[in-house]
Tab-separated table of C-alpha atoms in Angstrom:
chain	number	residue	atom	x	y	z
A	1	MET	CA	-24.518	-30.303	-7.855
A	2	ALA	CA	-24.243	-33.428	-5.701
A	3	THR	CA	-28.015	-33.471	-5.206
A	4	LEU	CA	-28.866	-32.967	-8.885
A	5	ASP	CA	-30.795	-35.969	-10.223
A	6	ALA	CA	-29.507	-36.425	-13.775
A	7	GLY	CA	-31.874	-39.363	-14.177
A	8	ALA	CA	-34.835	-36.986	-14.005
A	9	LEU	CA	-33.584	-34.889	-16.945
A	10	SER	CA	-34.227	-35.330	-20.638
A	11	ASP	CA	-31.321	-36.223	-22.942
A	12	HIS	CA	-31.273	-32.650	-24.226
A	13	GLU	CA	-31.067	-31.305	-20.676
A	14	ARG	CA	-28.281	-33.741	-19.784
A	15	VAL	CA	-26.130	-32.577	-22.699
A	16	ALA	CA	-26.928	-28.945	-21.828
A	17	LEU	CA	-25.872	-29.650	-18.236
A	18	VAL	CA	-22.546	-31.111	-19.403
A	19	CYS	CA	-22.028	-27.987	-21.554
A	20	GLU	CA	-22.717	-25.591	-18.666
A	21	LEU	CA	-20.491	-27.543	-16.290
A	22	GLU	CA	-17.690	-27.280	-18.845
A	23	ARG	CA	-18.139	-23.493	-18.840
A	24	LEU	CA	-18.016	-23.570	-15.055
A	25	LYS	CA	-14.697	-25.450	-15.189
A	26	GLY	CA	-13.210	-22.683	-17.341
A	27	ALA	CA	-14.452	-19.997	-14.972
A	28	ALA	CA	-13.081	-21.971	-12.017
A	29	ALA	CA	-9.675	-22.251	-13.715
A	30	ALA	CA	-9.628	-18.474	-14.193
A	31	CYS	CA	-10.489	-17.977	-10.532
A	32	GLN	CA	-7.682	-20.379	-9.577
A	33	ALA	CA	-5.284	-18.383	-11.744
A	34	ARG	CA	-6.211	-15.087	-10.072
A	35	ALA	CA	-5.840	-16.630	-6.609
A	36	THR	CA	-2.505	-18.233	-7.533
A	37	ASP	CA	-1.051	-15.002	-8.893
A	38	ALA	CA	-2.224	-13.085	-5.828
A	39	LEU	CA	-0.512	-15.742	-3.690
A	40	ARG	CA	2.693	-15.323	-5.686
A	41	LEU	CA	2.645	-11.531	-5.307
A	42	SER	CA	1.975	-11.800	-1.584
A	43	ARG	CA	4.864	-14.217	-1.104
A	44	GLU	CA	7.239	-12.032	-3.119
A	45	VAL	CA	6.580	-9.165	-0.712
A	46	ALA	CA	6.861	-11.280	2.444
A	47	ALA	CA	9.764	-13.587	1.501
A	48	PRO	CA	11.282	-12.892	-1.922
A	49	GLN	CA	13.825	-15.738	-1.788
A	50	ASP	CA	12.906	-18.911	-3.677
A	51	VAL	CA	9.283	-17.807	-4.057
A	52	ALA	CA	8.562	-19.523	-7.362
A	53	ARG	CA	9.425	-23.040	-6.241
A	54	SER	CA	7.647	-22.724	-2.886
A	55	VAL	CA	4.459	-21.327	-4.393
A	56	GLY	CA	4.560	-23.909	-7.162
A	57	SER	CA	4.740	-26.749	-4.646
A	58	GLU	CA	1.861	-25.383	-2.603
A	59	VAL	CA	-0.296	-24.864	-5.646
A	60	ALA	CA	0.523	-28.380	-6.838
A	61	LEU	CA	-0.643	-29.852	-3.540
A	62	ALA	CA	-3.847	-27.817	-3.671
A	63	ARG	CA	-4.472	-28.922	-7.261
A	64	ARG	CA	-3.461	-32.548	-6.570
A	65	GLU	CA	-0.726	-32.638	-9.196
A	66	ALA	CA	3.066	-32.931	-9.468
A	67	PRO	CA	5.259	-29.999	-8.345
A	68	SER	CA	6.446	-29.376	-11.897
A	69	SER	CA	2.807	-28.997	-12.941
A	70	GLY	CA	2.307	-26.566	-10.046
A	71	ASP	CA	5.250	-24.506	-11.306
A	72	ARG	CA	3.723	-24.393	-14.757
A	73	PHE	CA	0.382	-23.258	-13.346
A	74	VAL	CA	2.082	-20.401	-11.478
A	75	GLY	CA	3.643	-19.251	-14.749
A	76	LEU	CA	0.331	-19.685	-16.545
A	77	SER	CA	-1.440	-17.593	-13.908
A	78	ARG	CA	1.075	-14.786	-14.173
A	79	ALA	CA	0.723	-14.611	-17.963
A	80	LEU	CA	-3.079	-14.725	-17.857
A	81	VAL	CA	-3.451	-12.032	-15.211
A	82	HIS	CA	-0.843	-9.580	-16.486
A	83	GLU	CA	-0.241	-10.180	-20.204
A	84	LEU	CA	-3.195	-11.904	-21.911
A	85	PRO	CA	-6.401	-10.045	-20.978
A	86	CYS	CA	-8.514	-11.404	-23.863
A	87	LEU	CA	-7.602	-15.000	-23.077
A	88	MET	CA	-8.275	-14.382	-19.388
A	89	ALA	CA	-11.693	-12.924	-20.200
A	90	ALA	CA	-12.553	-15.942	-22.368
A	91	LEU	CA	-11.466	-18.316	-19.600
A	92	THR	CA	-13.441	-16.362	-16.978
A	93	GLY	CA	-16.537	-16.562	-19.167
A	94	GLY	CA	-16.090	-20.303	-19.672
A	95	LEU	CA	-15.616	-19.864	-23.434
A	96	VAL	CA	-12.306	-21.765	-23.345
A	97	ASP	CA	-10.833	-24.272	-20.928
A	98	GLU	CA	-7.546	-24.434	-19.076
A	99	ARG	CA	-5.951	-26.664	-21.710
A	100	ALA	CA	-6.422	-23.998	-24.384
A	101	ALA	CA	-4.944	-21.363	-22.080
A	102	VAL	CA	-1.890	-23.564	-21.454
A	103	GLU	CA	-1.340	-24.027	-25.205
A	104	VAL	CA	-1.539	-20.300	-25.969
A	105	VAL	CA	0.754	-19.338	-23.076
A	106	ARG	CA	3.323	-21.954	-24.073
A	107	GLU	CA	3.388	-20.926	-27.733
A	108	THR	CA	3.920	-17.257	-26.843
A	109	ALA	CA	6.516	-17.827	-24.123
A	110	THR	CA	9.444	-16.396	-26.149
A	111	LEU	CA	7.671	-13.172	-27.164
A	112	THR	CA	7.943	-9.741	-25.634
A	113	ARG	CA	5.041	-8.503	-23.549
A	114	GLU	CA	3.905	-6.256	-26.416
A	115	ASP	CA	3.958	-9.052	-29.002
A	116	ARG	CA	2.197	-11.398	-26.603
A	117	GLY	CA	-0.570	-8.824	-26.257
A	118	GLU	CA	-0.871	-8.620	-30.052
A	119	VAL	CA	-1.231	-12.399	-30.302
A	120	ASP	CA	-3.905	-12.210	-27.590
A	121	ARG	CA	-5.824	-9.586	-29.553
A	122	ARG	CA	-5.639	-11.337	-32.925
A	123	ILE	CA	-6.825	-14.770	-31.842
A	124	ALA	CA	-9.415	-13.578	-29.310
A	125	SER	CA	-12.462	-13.872	-31.596
A	126	ALA	CA	-11.504	-17.361	-32.799
A	127	LEU	CA	-10.713	-18.899	-29.393
A	128	PRO	CA	-14.277	-19.979	-28.422
A	129	HIS	CA	-14.480	-22.053	-31.621
A	130	LEU	CA	-11.102	-23.801	-31.366
A	131	SER	CA	-9.925	-26.917	-29.606
A	132	ALA	CA	-6.963	-26.594	-27.243
A	133	ARG	CA	-4.456	-27.754	-29.848
A	134	ALA	CA	-5.917	-25.497	-32.522
A	135	ALA	CA	-5.694	-22.517	-30.134
A	136	GLY	CA	-2.017	-23.286	-29.601
A	137	ARG	CA	-1.424	-23.534	-33.349
A	138	ALA	CA	-3.160	-20.201	-33.916
A	139	ALA	CA	-0.993	-18.536	-31.266
A	140	ALA	CA	2.149	-20.119	-32.731
A	141	ARG	CA	1.215	-18.898	-36.187
A	142	VAL	CA	0.841	-15.271	-35.103
A	143	ALA	CA	3.972	-15.500	-32.944
A	144	ALA	CA	5.965	-16.678	-35.955
A	145	GLU	CA	4.734	-13.682	-37.940
A	146	LEU	CA	5.422	-11.100	-35.231
A	147	ASP	CA	8.856	-12.374	-34.205
A	148	ALA	CA	10.079	-15.033	-36.591
A	149	GLY	CA	13.583	-14.769	-35.175
A	150	SER	CA	12.610	-15.807	-31.657
A	151	VAL	CA	10.521	-18.708	-32.945
A	152	VAL	CA	13.336	-19.886	-35.208
A	153	ARG	CA	15.801	-19.717	-32.311
A	154	ARG	CA	13.372	-21.695	-30.175
A	155	MET	CA	12.996	-24.330	-32.903
A	156	GLU	CA	16.762	-24.534	-33.356
A	157	ALA	CA	17.188	-25.035	-29.631
A	158	ALA	CA	14.497	-27.702	-29.690
A	159	VAL	CA	16.315	-29.575	-32.465
A	160	ARG	CA	19.304	-29.961	-30.155
A	161	SER	CA	17.052	-31.789	-27.680
A	162	ARG	CA	15.941	-34.442	-30.194
A	163	ARG	CA	15.983	-37.904	-28.722
A	164	VAL	CA	14.469	-41.376	-28.669
A	165	THR	CA	12.855	-42.560	-25.437
A	166	VAL	CA	11.119	-45.691	-24.263
A	167	ARG	CA	8.606	-46.154	-21.460
A	168	PRO	CA	6.547	-49.142	-20.318
A	169	ALA	CA	2.954	-49.724	-21.331
A	170	PRO	CA	0.345	-52.173	-19.975
A	171	ASP	CA	0.204	-55.818	-20.999
A	172	GLY	CA	3.901	-56.294	-21.716
A	173	MET	CA	4.072	-53.498	-24.289
A	174	ALA	CA	6.231	-50.380	-24.452
A	175	TYR	CA	6.237	-46.985	-26.146
A	176	LEU	CA	9.175	-46.005	-28.365
A	177	THR	CA	9.035	-42.233	-28.862
A	178	VAL	CA	11.082	-40.263	-31.367
A	179	LEU	CA	11.287	-36.533	-30.656
A	180	GLY	CA	12.665	-34.812	-33.725
A	181	PRO	CA	12.113	-31.977	-36.233
A	182	LEU	CA	8.531	-31.678	-37.475
A	183	ARG	CA	9.353	-32.220	-41.142
A	184	GLU	CA	11.252	-35.471	-40.632
A	185	VAL	CA	8.810	-36.916	-38.079
A	186	VAL	CA	5.695	-36.102	-40.137
A	187	GLY	CA	7.315	-37.503	-43.261
A	188	ALA	CA	8.372	-40.704	-41.472
A	189	HIS	CA	4.865	-41.229	-40.056
A	190	ALA	CA	3.244	-40.648	-43.456
A	191	ALA	CA	5.655	-43.117	-45.071
A	192	LEU	CA	4.873	-45.763	-42.451
A	193	LEU	CA	1.126	-45.374	-42.996
A	194	ARG	CA	1.495	-45.538	-46.747
A	195	ARG	CA	3.544	-48.712	-46.543
A	196	ALA	CA	1.147	-50.294	-44.035
A	197	ARG	CA	-1.945	-49.516	-46.122
A	198	SER	CA	-0.235	-51.029	-49.142
A	199	VAL	CA	0.518	-54.237	-47.185
A	200	VAL	CA	-2.983	-54.508	-45.668
A	201	GLY	CA	-4.536	-53.877	-49.088
A	202	GLY	CA	-2.570	-56.751	-50.610
A	203	GLN	CA	-0.598	-54.452	-52.930
A	204	CYS	CA	2.832	-55.225	-51.514
A	205	ALA	CA	4.434	-58.233	-53.222
A	206	GLU	CA	7.213	-58.730	-50.675
A	207	GLU	CA	5.043	-58.724	-47.551
A	208	ALA	CA	1.629	-60.177	-46.665
A	209	PRO	CA	-0.674	-58.669	-43.998
A	210	GLU	CA	-1.088	-62.019	-42.188
A	211	GLY	CA	-4.146	-60.791	-40.315
A	212	ARG	CA	-2.537	-57.531	-39.170
A	213	GLY	CA	-4.149	-54.111	-39.344
A	214	VAL	CA	-2.591	-50.837	-40.462
A	215	GLY	CA	-1.365	-50.016	-36.950
A	216	ALA	CA	0.331	-53.369	-36.460
A	217	VAL	CA	2.016	-53.274	-39.878
A	218	SER	CA	3.203	-49.701	-39.203
A	219	ALA	CA	4.747	-50.759	-35.898
A	220	ASP	CA	6.370	-53.858	-37.422
A	221	THR	CA	7.778	-51.801	-40.300
A	222	ALA	CA	9.237	-49.141	-38.012
A	223	LEU	CA	10.772	-51.642	-35.621
A	224	GLY	CA	12.130	-53.707	-38.495
A	225	LEU	CA	13.816	-50.723	-40.091
A	226	LEU	CA	15.210	-49.467	-36.781
A	227	SER	CA	16.593	-52.885	-35.940
A	228	GLY	CA	18.077	-53.329	-39.390
A	229	VAL	CA	16.265	-56.570	-40.200
A	230	PHE	CA	13.537	-55.276	-42.504
A	231	PRO	CA	14.444	-56.099	-46.131
A	232	GLY	CA	12.405	-53.457	-47.982
A	233	ARG	CA	12.530	-49.700	-48.411
A	234	MET	CA	9.743	-47.171	-47.864
A	235	GLN	CA	8.384	-45.187	-50.774
A	236	PRO	CA	8.761	-41.396	-51.006
A	237	VAL	CA	5.830	-39.565	-49.398
A	238	GLU	CA	4.738	-36.007	-50.067
A	239	VAL	CA	4.691	-33.521	-47.188
A	240	GLN	CA	2.566	-30.567	-48.267
A	241	LEU	CA	3.756	-27.088	-47.345
A	242	VAL	CA	1.339	-24.172	-47.873
A	243	ILE	CA	3.158	-20.841	-48.259
A	244	THR	CA	2.508	-17.536	-50.025
A	245	ASP	CA	4.544	-16.617	-53.091
A	246	ARG	CA	5.627	-13.518	-51.168
A	247	ALA	CA	7.051	-15.497	-48.263
A	248	LEU	CA	8.741	-18.113	-50.483
A	249	LEU	CA	10.052	-16.047	-53.379
A	250	GLY	CA	9.544	-12.369	-52.557
A	251	THR	CA	7.047	-11.943	-55.430
A	252	GLY	CA	3.346	-11.224	-55.267
A	253	ASP	CA	1.471	-8.735	-53.100
A	254	PRO	CA	4.023	-6.205	-51.754
A	255	HIS	CA	1.706	-5.396	-48.837
A	256	ARG	CA	2.128	-8.887	-47.375
A	257	SER	CA	5.014	-9.828	-45.128
A	258	VAL	CA	7.915	-11.960	-46.373
A	259	ASP	CA	7.867	-13.534	-42.904
A	260	GLU	CA	4.260	-14.743	-43.141
A	261	PRO	CA	4.409	-18.313	-41.754
A	262	ALA	CA	3.778	-21.390	-43.863
A	263	ARG	CA	1.541	-24.273	-42.797
A	264	ILE	CA	1.686	-28.066	-42.909
A	265	PRO	CA	-1.942	-29.294	-42.939
A	266	ALA	CA	-3.006	-30.856	-39.624
A	267	HIS	CA	0.359	-30.053	-38.039
A	268	GLY	CA	0.444	-26.273	-37.708
A	269	SER	CA	2.553	-23.314	-38.789
A	270	VAL	CA	6.201	-23.128	-39.752
A	271	PRO	CA	8.197	-19.848	-39.677
A	272	ALA	CA	8.888	-18.543	-43.179
A	273	PRO	CA	12.725	-18.743	-42.851
A	274	VAL	CA	12.475	-22.412	-41.878
A	275	ALA	CA	10.061	-23.184	-44.748
A	276	ARG	CA	12.402	-21.498	-47.245
A	277	ALA	CA	15.324	-23.526	-45.906
A	278	TRP	CA	13.324	-26.747	-46.274
A	279	VAL	CA	12.523	-25.978	-49.922
A	280	ARG	CA	16.128	-25.065	-50.669
A	281	GLY	CA	17.294	-28.274	-49.035
A	282	ALA	CA	14.843	-30.364	-51.044
A	283	GLY	CA	16.066	-29.025	-54.389
A	284	PRO	CA	14.218	-28.944	-57.731
A	285	ALA	CA	14.217	-32.732	-58.126
A	286	SER	CA	12.023	-33.392	-55.098
A	287	ALA	CA	10.108	-30.118	-54.572
A	288	TRP	CA	6.976	-29.561	-56.652
A	289	LEU	CA	5.118	-26.286	-57.067
A	290	ARG	CA	1.337	-26.425	-57.085
A	291	ARG	CA	-0.542	-23.140	-57.336
A	292	LEU	CA	-3.429	-22.588	-54.916
A	293	TYR	CA	-6.166	-20.193	-56.015
A	294	THR	CA	-7.779	-18.310	-53.139
A	295	SER	CA	-10.661	-15.938	-52.596
A	296	PRO	CA	-9.714	-12.285	-53.296
A	297	ASP	CA	-8.780	-11.631	-49.660
A	298	GLY	CA	-6.545	-14.720	-49.540
A	299	ARG	CA	-8.561	-16.441	-46.801
A	300	ASP	CA	-10.202	-19.419	-48.500
A	301	LEU	CA	-8.969	-22.027	-50.952
A	302	VAL	CA	-11.239	-22.087	-54.021
A	303	ALA	CA	-9.224	-24.118	-56.558
A	304	MET	CA	-5.800	-25.617	-57.106
A	305	ASP	CA	-3.429	-26.854	-59.782
A	306	SER	CA	-3.167	-30.525	-60.597
A	307	ARG	CA	0.016	-30.092	-62.596
A	308	ARG	CA	2.081	-32.762	-60.898
A	309	ARG	CA	2.079	-35.662	-63.376
A	310	VAL	CA	2.042	-38.521	-60.849
A	311	PHE	CA	-0.318	-36.872	-58.351
A	312	LEU	CA	-3.868	-38.256	-58.213
A	313	GLY	CA	-6.974	-37.306	-56.199
A	314	GLY	CA	-6.850	-33.518	-56.581
A	315	LEU	CA	-10.354	-33.012	-55.190
A	316	ARG	CA	-9.535	-34.975	-52.034
A	317	ARG	CA	-6.347	-33.019	-51.538
A	318	MET	CA	-8.241	-29.757	-51.884
A	319	VAL	CA	-10.671	-30.830	-49.129
A	320	VAL	CA	-7.771	-31.825	-46.855
A	321	LEU	CA	-5.920	-28.557	-47.488
A	322	ARG	CA	-9.065	-26.529	-46.847
A	323	ASP	CA	-10.324	-28.308	-43.710
A	324	ASP	CA	-6.871	-28.990	-42.142
A	325	VAL	CA	-8.204	-31.389	-39.484
A	326	CYS	CA	-11.438	-33.300	-38.834
A	327	THR	CA	-14.392	-30.950	-39.290
A	328	THR	CA	-16.204	-32.224	-36.203
A	329	PRO	CA	-15.876	-29.288	-33.745
A	330	PHE	CA	-13.067	-29.749	-31.222
A	331	CYS	CA	-12.033	-33.172	-32.595
A	332	ASP	CA	-8.787	-31.918	-34.142
A	333	ALA	CA	-7.753	-35.394	-35.340
A	334	PRO	CA	-5.988	-35.763	-38.712
A	335	ILE	CA	-8.265	-36.212	-41.712
A	336	VAL	CA	-8.546	-39.821	-42.866
A	337	HIS	CA	-11.720	-39.680	-44.978
A	338	ALA	CA	-12.844	-36.992	-47.416
A	339	ASP	CA	-16.561	-37.689	-47.335
A	340	HIS	CA	-19.910	-36.266	-48.407
A	341	ALA	CA	-21.625	-33.932	-45.923
A	342	HIS	CA	-24.976	-34.657	-47.614
A	343	PRO	CA	-24.722	-38.417	-48.323
A	344	ALA	CA	-24.201	-39.503	-51.916
A	345	ARG	CA	-26.944	-42.141	-51.467
A	346	ASP	CA	-29.378	-39.255	-50.883
A	347	GLY	CA	-28.229	-37.275	-53.917
A	348	GLY	CA	-25.291	-35.422	-52.401
A	349	SER	CA	-22.769	-34.248	-54.981
A	350	THR	CA	-19.115	-35.245	-55.060
A	351	SER	CA	-17.793	-31.697	-54.962
A	352	ALA	CA	-15.598	-29.416	-52.897
A	353	LEU	CA	-18.723	-27.705	-51.517
A	354	ASN	CA	-20.307	-30.946	-50.290
A	355	GLY	CA	-17.018	-32.483	-49.204
A	356	ASN	CA	-15.730	-32.463	-45.636
A	357	GLY	CA	-12.688	-34.028	-44.028
A	358	LYS	CA	-13.291	-36.469	-41.177
A	359	CYS	CA	-11.300	-38.767	-38.953
A	360	SER	CA	-12.348	-42.434	-39.033
A	361	ARG	CA	-14.361	-42.262	-35.809
A	362	CYS	CA	-16.328	-39.114	-36.684
A	363	ASN	CA	-17.043	-40.373	-40.177
A	364	LEU	CA	-18.635	-43.493	-38.686
A	365	VAL	CA	-20.476	-41.627	-35.920
A	366	LYS	CA	-22.223	-39.256	-38.316
A	367	GLU	CA	-23.856	-42.273	-39.979
A	368	ALA	CA	-25.575	-43.288	-36.725
A	369	PRO	CA	-29.296	-42.500	-36.267
A	370	GLY	CA	-30.058	-38.905	-35.313
A	371	TRP	CA	-26.795	-37.373	-36.588
A	372	GLU	CA	-26.798	-34.887	-39.437
A	373	VAL	CA	-24.071	-32.838	-41.134
A	374	VAL	CA	-25.138	-29.814	-43.193
A	375	VAL	CA	-23.051	-27.401	-45.266
A	376	GLU	CA	-24.137	-23.941	-44.124
A	377	ARG	CA	-22.119	-21.831	-46.577
A	378	ALA	CA	-19.354	-22.149	-49.145
A	379	SER	CA	-16.846	-19.423	-48.271
A	380	PRO	CA	-15.629	-19.641	-45.632
A	381	HIS	CA	-16.711	-23.276	-45.704
A	382	GLU	CA	-19.000	-23.798	-42.707
A	383	ILE	CA	-20.521	-27.081	-41.531
A	384	VAL	CA	-23.220	-27.601	-38.912
A	385	THR	CA	-23.265	-30.908	-37.022
A	386	ARG	CA	-26.579	-31.822	-35.382
A	387	THR	CA	-26.675	-34.480	-32.678
A	388	PRO	CA	-29.445	-36.919	-31.698
A	389	THR	CA	-30.280	-34.803	-28.631
A	390	GLY	CA	-31.032	-31.740	-30.738
A	391	HIS	CA	-27.817	-29.749	-30.198
A	392	SER	CA	-26.047	-28.015	-33.061
A	393	TYR	CA	-22.326	-27.294	-33.378
A	394	ARG	CA	-20.671	-25.202	-36.077
A	395	SER	CA	-17.321	-25.854	-37.706
A	396	LEU	CA	-15.556	-23.261	-39.836
A	397	ALA	CA	-12.703	-24.070	-42.203
A	398	PRO	CA	-9.587	-22.163	-41.126
A	399	PRO	CA	-7.944	-19.532	-43.306
A	400	LEU	CA	-5.623	-21.161	-45.829
A	401	LEU	CA	-2.549	-20.120	-43.809
A	402	GLY	CA	-4.093	-21.023	-40.439
A	403	TRP	CA	-6.038	-19.424	-37.592
A	404	GLY	CA	-4.629	-16.049	-36.616
A	405	SER	CA	-3.686	-15.055	-40.165
A	406	GLU	CA	-5.167	-11.849	-41.478
A	407	THR	CA	-6.932	-11.338	-44.806
A	408	HIS	CA	-5.350	-9.111	-47.450
A	409	PRO	CA	-7.923	-7.725	-49.900
A	410	PRO	CA	-6.209	-6.908	-53.207
A	411	PRO	CA	-6.231	-3.289	-54.435
A	412	ASP	CA	-7.986	-4.416	-57.633
A	413	LEU	CA	-9.931	-7.605	-58.291
A	414	PRO	CA	-8.436	-9.842	-61.003
A	415	VAL	CA	-9.998	-9.848	-64.450
A	416	ALA	CA	-12.547	-12.656	-64.781
A	417	GLY	CA	-11.118	-15.661	-66.569
A	418	SER	CA	-7.490	-14.594	-66.190
A	419	SER	CA	-4.868	-17.170	-65.289
A	420	LEU	CA	-1.167	-17.462	-64.767
A	421	PRO	CA	0.807	-18.453	-67.887
A	422	GLY	CA	3.048	-21.483	-67.814
A	423	ASP	CA	6.164	-19.277	-67.662
A	424	SER	CA	4.839	-16.905	-64.981
A	425	VAL	CA	7.040	-14.644	-62.863
A	426	LEU	CA	6.354	-16.973	-59.945
A	427	GLU	CA	7.779	-20.007	-61.713
A	428	ARG	CA	10.771	-18.119	-63.150
A	429	ARG	CA	11.552	-16.937	-59.629
A	430	LEU	CA	11.258	-20.519	-58.361
A	431	ASP	CA	13.806	-21.675	-60.986
A	432	TRP	CA	16.155	-18.917	-59.800
A	433	PHE	CA	15.524	-19.933	-56.187
A	434	PHE	CA	16.704	-23.499	-56.778
A	435	ALA	CA	19.603	-22.452	-58.992
A	436	ALA	CA	20.880	-20.064	-56.332
A	437	SER	CA	20.854	-22.811	-53.707
A	438	ALA	CA	22.560	-25.410	-55.897
């Protein structure tokens, strides 16, 4: 590889070379894992005392990383070799990288060996198409379904470790990090962004942007509130929670599990018991029910209610719920723009079919010369991104409840044109749900 003259290649060949080298890195990581686990087993036979720490330190030196990272790689190697054969095969074939393997192993750490194997089996086909973070979310979603109790206990233990930390950054700056429960942190971040966009857009009477961008206003708002000197209050912000009627209320398809995890778009799965507790805690005054209409097997979102009186932009929200994160393969950034796949200036329709969620960067990049985004099919919603060098990459919208969820074809298809009445069993059960928790 050191003698390869990349300057003599075409652009297409250069990108292909980068792709093949990435596959080689995955295969090399798998080989490292096998060698590391063999080293661990050999040491356990020769000198069983304090094997883990010694092997971890040696592996860390060989991998040029901190001892704690070496310890983690020893644990990763053990799980890959002995408990996750599908993931190990994907890593050996270069279909996933080490980061994805780390995410899956971490999210299944509390499971039994049998449940871990089931997670491995269920996400195996999706792994080559997922980024590292998405692979971890898929594993977490299945883990929450198989053993909700262990995941809930892990989340409860994590809540006890909540904290605020600070660390230095370049150029006289510093990072203030809040580690807390997902619901509160996501809600706080969304509220900050909403406030900042209002200020930057000139819609906030009590504060002017004064040349600041959204990021700067967000930081100033957070620091002002934390220090107690900011005079205003943030507006309420909606945190969407996608959950089946069966998991929330016990109604609906009796063949589905009441422990089927919920999902917060762009942030991953939530165990059903935790989601139910969140809704109970919110109460009827601040929790709104919006019905989501899916394909018959429950995989894809095809329509949704717009019954909330003060809620605007239903089409955009449908695109965000469907796509979850940026539709550029492996980007995994939160959706900022709901945009046209086929540009509106070229006749593209403003519809759910032609819509796709993008982060700011990817939305700008696809407008550059040589880039093209094409909708390949409607359900599941599939987008093909073509690059200037002639490579194509496919992106598939996840199932409505997240990667790793299984489809549930109904015993009988619904009658065409049927709909839920305003006083449906679902809504009566929701009224009972709130009354019981009052």
